[in-house]
CSV table of C-alpha atoms in Angstrom, one decimal:
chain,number,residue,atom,x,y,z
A,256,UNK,CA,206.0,180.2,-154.6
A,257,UNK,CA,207.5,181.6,-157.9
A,258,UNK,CA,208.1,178.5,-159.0
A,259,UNK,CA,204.4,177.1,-159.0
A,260,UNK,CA,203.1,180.2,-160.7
A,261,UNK,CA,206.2,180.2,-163.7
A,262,UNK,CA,204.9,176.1,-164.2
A,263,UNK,CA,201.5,177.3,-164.7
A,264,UNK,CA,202.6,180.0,-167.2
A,265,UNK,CA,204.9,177.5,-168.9
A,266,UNK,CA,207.7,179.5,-168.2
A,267,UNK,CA,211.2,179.3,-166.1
A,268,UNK,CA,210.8,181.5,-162.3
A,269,UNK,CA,213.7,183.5,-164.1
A,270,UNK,CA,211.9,184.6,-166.4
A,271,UNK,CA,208.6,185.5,-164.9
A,272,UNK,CA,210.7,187.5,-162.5
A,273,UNK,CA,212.5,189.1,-165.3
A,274,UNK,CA,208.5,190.0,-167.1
A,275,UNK,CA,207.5,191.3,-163.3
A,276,UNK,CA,209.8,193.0,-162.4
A,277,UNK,CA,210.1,194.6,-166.0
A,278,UNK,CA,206.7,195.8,-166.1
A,279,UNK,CA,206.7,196.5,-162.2
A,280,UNK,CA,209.9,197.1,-160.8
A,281,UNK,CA,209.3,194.5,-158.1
A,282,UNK,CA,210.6,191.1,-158.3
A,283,UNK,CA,207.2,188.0,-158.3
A,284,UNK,CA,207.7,187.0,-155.0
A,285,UNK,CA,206.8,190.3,-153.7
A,286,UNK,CA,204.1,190.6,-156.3
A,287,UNK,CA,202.7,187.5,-155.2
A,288,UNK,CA,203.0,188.0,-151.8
A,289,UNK,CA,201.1,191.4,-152.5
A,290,UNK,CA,197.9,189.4,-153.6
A,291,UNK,CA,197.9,187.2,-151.0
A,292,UNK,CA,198.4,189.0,-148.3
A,293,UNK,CA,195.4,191.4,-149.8
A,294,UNK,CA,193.1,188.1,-150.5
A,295,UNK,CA,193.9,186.9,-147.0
A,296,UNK,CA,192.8,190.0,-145.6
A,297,UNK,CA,189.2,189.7,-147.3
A,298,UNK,CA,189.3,186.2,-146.4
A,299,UNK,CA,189.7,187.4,-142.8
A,300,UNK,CA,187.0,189.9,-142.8
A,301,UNK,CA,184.3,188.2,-144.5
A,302,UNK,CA,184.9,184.5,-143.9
A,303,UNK,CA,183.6,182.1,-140.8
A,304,UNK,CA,185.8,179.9,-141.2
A,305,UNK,CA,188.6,179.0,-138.4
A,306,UNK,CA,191.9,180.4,-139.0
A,307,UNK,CA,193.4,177.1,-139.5
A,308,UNK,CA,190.3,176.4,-142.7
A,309,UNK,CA,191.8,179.4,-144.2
A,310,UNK,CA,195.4,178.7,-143.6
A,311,UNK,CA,194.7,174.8,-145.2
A,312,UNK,CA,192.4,177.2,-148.0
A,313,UNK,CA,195.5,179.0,-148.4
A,314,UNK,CA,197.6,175.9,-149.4
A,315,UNK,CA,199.9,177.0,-146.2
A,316,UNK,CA,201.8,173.7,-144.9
A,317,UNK,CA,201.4,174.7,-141.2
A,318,UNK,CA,199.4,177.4,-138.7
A,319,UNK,CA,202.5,178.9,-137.3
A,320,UNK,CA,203.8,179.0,-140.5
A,321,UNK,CA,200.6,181.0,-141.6
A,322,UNK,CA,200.5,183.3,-138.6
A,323,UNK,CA,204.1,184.4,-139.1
A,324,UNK,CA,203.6,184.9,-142.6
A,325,UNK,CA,200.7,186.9,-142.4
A,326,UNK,CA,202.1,189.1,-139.4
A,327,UNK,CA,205.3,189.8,-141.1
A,328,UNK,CA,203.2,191.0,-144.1
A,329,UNK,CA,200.4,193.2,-142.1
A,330,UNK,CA,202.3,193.5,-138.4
A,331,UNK,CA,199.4,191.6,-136.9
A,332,UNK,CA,198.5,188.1,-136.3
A,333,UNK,CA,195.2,186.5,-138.3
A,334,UNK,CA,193.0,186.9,-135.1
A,335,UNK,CA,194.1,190.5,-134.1
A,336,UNK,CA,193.5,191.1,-138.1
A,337,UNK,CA,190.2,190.1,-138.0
A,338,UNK,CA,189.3,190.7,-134.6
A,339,UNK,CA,189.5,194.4,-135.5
């Protein structure tokens, strides 16, 4: 969420987008959802937790929500991910 990240920087979403996408040419959500999807994936690999720990780690409000976050982003569930 833009929105969390801007609060913690003491700044509007607006304008964090604006600085992002200045200095990147993408816009924060896609930033953001860049690191995620890239911590989730060492999460994945390395961790024993369940996939539902790391989707409550994650601050994710649901598993299917989770799941279908993380296969949109990588085009395979968490358990194909770190099945291999």
């Amino acid at each position: 969420n833009v929105g969390y990240y801007a609060t913690k920087l003491n700044m509007t979403s607006r304008y964090l987008n604006e600085i992002v996408n200045y200095a990147t040419g993408k816009n924060a959500k896609a930033i953001i959802d860049e690191y995620v999807t890239i911590q989730l994936k060492m999460t994945l690999q390395i961790s024993t937790k369940s996939i539902t720990e790391i989707a409550w780690d994650y601050n994710f409000e649901s598993l299917p929500f989770f799941c279908d976050y993380f296969k949109k982003r990588v085009g395979v569930t968490p358990q194909t991910f770190r099945n291999g």
